[in-house]
PDB file of C-alpha atoms and ligand atoms in Angstrom:
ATOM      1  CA  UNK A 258      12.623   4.800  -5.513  1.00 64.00           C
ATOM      2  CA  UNK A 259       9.655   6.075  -4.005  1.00 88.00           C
ATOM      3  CA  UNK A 260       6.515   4.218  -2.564  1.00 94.00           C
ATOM      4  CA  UNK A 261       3.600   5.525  -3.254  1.00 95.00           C
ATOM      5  CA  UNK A 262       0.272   5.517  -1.773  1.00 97.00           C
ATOM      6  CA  UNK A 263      -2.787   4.943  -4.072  1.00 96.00           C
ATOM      7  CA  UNK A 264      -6.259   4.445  -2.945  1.00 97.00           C
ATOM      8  CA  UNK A 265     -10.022   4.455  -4.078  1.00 97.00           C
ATOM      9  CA  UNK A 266     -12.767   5.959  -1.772  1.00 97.00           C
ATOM     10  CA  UNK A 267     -16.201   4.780  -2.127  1.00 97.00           C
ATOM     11  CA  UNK A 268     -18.861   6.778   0.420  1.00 96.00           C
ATOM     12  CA  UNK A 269     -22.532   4.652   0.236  1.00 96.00           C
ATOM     13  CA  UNK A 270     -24.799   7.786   1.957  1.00 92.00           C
ATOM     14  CA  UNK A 271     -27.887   5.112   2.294  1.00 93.00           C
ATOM     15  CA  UNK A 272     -25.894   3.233   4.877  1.00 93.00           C
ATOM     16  CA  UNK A 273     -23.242   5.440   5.969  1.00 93.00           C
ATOM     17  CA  UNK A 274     -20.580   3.405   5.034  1.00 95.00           C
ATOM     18  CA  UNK A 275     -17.163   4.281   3.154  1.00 97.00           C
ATOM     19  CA  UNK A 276     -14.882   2.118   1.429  1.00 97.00           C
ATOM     20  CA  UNK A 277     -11.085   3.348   1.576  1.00 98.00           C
ATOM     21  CA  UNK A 278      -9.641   0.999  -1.560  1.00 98.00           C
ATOM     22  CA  UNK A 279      -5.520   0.602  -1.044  1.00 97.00           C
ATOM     23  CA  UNK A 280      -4.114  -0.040  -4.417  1.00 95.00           C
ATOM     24  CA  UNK A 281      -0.603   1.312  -3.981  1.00 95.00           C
ATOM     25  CA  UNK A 282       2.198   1.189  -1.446  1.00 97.00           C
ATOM     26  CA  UNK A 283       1.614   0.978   2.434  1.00 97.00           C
ATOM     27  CA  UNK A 284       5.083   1.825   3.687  1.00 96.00           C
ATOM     28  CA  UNK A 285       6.414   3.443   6.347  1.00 95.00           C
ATOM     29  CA  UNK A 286       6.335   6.887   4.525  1.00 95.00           C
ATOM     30  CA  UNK A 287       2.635   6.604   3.396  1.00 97.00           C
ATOM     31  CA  UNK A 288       1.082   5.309   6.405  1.00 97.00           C
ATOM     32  CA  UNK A 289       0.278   8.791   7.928  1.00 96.00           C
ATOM     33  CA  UNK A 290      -1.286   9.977   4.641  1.00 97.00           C
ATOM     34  CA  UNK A 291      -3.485   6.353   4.807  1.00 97.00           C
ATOM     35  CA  UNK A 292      -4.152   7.895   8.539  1.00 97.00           C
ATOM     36  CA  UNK A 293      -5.303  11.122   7.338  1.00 96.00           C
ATOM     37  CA  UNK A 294      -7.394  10.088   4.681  1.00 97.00           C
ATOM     38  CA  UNK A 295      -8.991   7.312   7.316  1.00 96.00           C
ATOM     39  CA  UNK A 296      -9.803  10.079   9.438  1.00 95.00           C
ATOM     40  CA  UNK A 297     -11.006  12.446   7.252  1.00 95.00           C
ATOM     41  CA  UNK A 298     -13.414   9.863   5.462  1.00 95.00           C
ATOM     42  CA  UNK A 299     -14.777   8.803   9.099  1.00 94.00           C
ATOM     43  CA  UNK A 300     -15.272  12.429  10.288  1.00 94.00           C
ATOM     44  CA  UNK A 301     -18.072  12.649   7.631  1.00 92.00           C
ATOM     45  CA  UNK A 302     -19.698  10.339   9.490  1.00 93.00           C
ATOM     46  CA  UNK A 303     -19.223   6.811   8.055  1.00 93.00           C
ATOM     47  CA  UNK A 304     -18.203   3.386   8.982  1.00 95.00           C
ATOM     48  CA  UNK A 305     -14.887   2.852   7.342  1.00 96.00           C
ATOM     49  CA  UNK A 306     -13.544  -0.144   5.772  1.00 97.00           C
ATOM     50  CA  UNK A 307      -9.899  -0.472   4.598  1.00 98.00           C
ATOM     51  CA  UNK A 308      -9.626  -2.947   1.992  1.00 98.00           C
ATOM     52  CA  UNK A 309      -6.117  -3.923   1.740  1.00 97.00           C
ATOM     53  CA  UNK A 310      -6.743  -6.840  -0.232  1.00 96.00           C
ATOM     54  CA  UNK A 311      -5.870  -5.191  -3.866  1.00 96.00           C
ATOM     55  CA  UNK A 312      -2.593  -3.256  -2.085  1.00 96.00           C
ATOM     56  CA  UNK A 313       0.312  -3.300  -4.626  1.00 95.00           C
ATOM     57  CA  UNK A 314       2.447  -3.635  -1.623  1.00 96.00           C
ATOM     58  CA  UNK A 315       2.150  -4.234   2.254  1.00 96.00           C
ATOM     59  CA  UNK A 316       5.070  -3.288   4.760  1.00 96.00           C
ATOM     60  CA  UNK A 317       4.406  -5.568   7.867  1.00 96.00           C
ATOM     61  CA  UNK A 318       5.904  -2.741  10.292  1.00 96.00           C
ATOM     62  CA  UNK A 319       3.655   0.080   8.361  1.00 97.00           C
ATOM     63  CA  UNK A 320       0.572  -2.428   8.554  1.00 96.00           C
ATOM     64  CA  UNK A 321       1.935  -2.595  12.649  1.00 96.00           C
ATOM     65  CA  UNK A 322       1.164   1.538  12.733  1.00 97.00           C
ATOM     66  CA  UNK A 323      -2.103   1.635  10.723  1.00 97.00           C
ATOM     67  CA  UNK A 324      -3.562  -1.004  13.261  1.00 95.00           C
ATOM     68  CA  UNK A 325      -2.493   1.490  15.865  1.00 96.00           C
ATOM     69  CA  UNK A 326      -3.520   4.618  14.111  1.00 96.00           C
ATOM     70  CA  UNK A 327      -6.548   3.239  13.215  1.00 95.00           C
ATOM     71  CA  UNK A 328      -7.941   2.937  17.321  1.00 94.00           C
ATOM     72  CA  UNK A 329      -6.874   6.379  17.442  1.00 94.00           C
ATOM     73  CA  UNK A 330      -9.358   7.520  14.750  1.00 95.00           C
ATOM     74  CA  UNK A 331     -12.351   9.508  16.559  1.00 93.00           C
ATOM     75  CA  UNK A 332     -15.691   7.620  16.588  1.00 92.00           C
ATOM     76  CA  UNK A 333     -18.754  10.299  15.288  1.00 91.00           C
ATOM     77  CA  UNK A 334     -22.024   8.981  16.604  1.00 92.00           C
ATOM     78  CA  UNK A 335     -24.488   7.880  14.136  1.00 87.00           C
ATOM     79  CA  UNK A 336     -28.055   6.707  14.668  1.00 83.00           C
ATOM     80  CA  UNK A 337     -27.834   3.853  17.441  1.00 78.00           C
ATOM     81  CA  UNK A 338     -24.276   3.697  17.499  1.00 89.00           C
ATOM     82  CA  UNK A 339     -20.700   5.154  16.648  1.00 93.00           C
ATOM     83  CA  UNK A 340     -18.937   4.694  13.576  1.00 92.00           C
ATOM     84  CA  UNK A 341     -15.995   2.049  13.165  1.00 94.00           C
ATOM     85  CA  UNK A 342     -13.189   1.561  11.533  1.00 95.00           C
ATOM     86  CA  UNK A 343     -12.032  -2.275  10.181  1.00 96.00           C
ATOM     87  CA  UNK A 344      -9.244  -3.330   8.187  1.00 96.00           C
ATOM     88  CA  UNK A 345      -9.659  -6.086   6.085  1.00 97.00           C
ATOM     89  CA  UNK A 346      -6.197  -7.663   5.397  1.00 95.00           C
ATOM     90  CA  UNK A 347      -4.989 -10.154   2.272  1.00 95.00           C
ATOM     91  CA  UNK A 348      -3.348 -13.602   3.379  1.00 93.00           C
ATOM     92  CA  UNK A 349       0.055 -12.812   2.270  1.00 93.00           C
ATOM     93  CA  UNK A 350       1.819  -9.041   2.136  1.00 95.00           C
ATOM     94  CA  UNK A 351       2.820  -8.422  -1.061  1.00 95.00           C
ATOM     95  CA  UNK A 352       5.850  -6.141  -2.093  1.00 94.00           C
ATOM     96  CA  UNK A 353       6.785  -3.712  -4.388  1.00 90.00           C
ATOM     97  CA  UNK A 354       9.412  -3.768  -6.753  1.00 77.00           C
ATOM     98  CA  UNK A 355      11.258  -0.810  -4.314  1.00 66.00           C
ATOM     99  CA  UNK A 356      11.079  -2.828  -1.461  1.00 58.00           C
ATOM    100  CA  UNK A 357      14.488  -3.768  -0.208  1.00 57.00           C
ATOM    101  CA  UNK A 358      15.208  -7.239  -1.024  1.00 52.00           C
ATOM    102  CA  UNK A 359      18.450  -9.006   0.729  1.00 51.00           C
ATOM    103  CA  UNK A 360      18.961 -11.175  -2.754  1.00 52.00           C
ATOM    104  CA  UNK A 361      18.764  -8.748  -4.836  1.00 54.00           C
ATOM    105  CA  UNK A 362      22.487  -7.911  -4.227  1.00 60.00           C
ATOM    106  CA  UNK A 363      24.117  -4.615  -6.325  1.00 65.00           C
ATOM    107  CA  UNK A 364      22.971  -2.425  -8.690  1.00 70.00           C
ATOM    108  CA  UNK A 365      24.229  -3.828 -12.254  1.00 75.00           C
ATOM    109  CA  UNK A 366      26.597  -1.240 -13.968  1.00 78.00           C
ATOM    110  CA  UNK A 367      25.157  -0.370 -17.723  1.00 81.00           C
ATOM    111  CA  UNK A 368      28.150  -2.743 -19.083  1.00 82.00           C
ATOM    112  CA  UNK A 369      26.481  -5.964 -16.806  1.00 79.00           C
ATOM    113  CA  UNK A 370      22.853  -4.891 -17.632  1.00 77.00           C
ATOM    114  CA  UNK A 371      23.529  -4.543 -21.494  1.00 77.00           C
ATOM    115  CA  UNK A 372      25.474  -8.051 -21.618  1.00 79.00           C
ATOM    116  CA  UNK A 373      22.246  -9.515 -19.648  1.00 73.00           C
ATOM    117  CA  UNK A 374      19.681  -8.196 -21.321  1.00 74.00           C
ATOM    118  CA  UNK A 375      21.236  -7.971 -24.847  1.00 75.00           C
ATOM    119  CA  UNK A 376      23.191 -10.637 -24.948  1.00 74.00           C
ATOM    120  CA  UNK A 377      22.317 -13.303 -22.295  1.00 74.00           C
ATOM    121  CA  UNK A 378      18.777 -12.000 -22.723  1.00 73.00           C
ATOM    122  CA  UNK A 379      18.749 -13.049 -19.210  1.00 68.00           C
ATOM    123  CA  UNK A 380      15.584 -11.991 -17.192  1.00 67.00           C
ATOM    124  CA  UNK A 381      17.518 -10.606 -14.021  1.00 66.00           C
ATOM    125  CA  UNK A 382      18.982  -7.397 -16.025  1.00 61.00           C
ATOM    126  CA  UNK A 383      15.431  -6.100 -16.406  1.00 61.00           C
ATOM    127  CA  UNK A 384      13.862  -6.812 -12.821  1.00 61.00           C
ATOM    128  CA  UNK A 385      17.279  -5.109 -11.168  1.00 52.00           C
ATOM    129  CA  UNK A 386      17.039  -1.870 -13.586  1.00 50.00           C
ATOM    130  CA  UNK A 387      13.079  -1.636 -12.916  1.00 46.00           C
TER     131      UNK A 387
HETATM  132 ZN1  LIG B 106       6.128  -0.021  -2.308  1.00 61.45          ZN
END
């Protein structure tokens, strides 16, 4: 399964601000797309603010590379100063359902996950096959 990166981009003109929304997956393969569209929205001359806060799911080595990345996004002056970039982070990283969780153990075979769901109505059979 595939992460997949999700966000909301609110520019304010009247004070030059943007607002990059994450909503889906910051992973490893989405962080340079997160870059890109960080740069992009701060080349039209904005401050930037990532809010992470509503991110379906956080990876704490891609979060590692955005805080990198984001130091390396050019500054555009604008009126007394430059713009700037600032990450605002939730207290916990949450994770996806495709993260890769030790517990979770082996896929089910259709046989297990019919005799779960079906039969033991048991809970498990439908988080595994999501
Ligand atoms: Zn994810």
């Amino acid at each position: 399964m595939e992460h997949s990166l999700r966000v909301l981009v609110r520019i304010d003109t009247k004070s030059s601000t943007a607002c990059v929304e994450v909503r889906g997956c910051l992973a490893a393969e989405t962080c340079l797309d997160l870059f890109d569209i960080l740069r992009n929205t701060a080349s039209l001359g904005a401050h930037v603010t990532v809010n992470l806060s509503k991110a379906h799911h956080l990876d704490a080595s891609a979060l590692d590379e955005l805080l990198v990345l984001a130091d390396k996004i050019p500054s555009v002056p604008l009126g007394t100063g430059h713009t700037t970039v600032s990450i605002q982070l939730p207290a916990r990283l949450p994770a996806c359902g495709h993260a890769a969780s030790p517990e979770q153990g082996p896929p089910l075979t259709n046989d297990q996950a019919f005799d779960m769901a079906f039969l033991q109505r048991d809970p498990k059979a439908f988080r595994r096959l999501s």
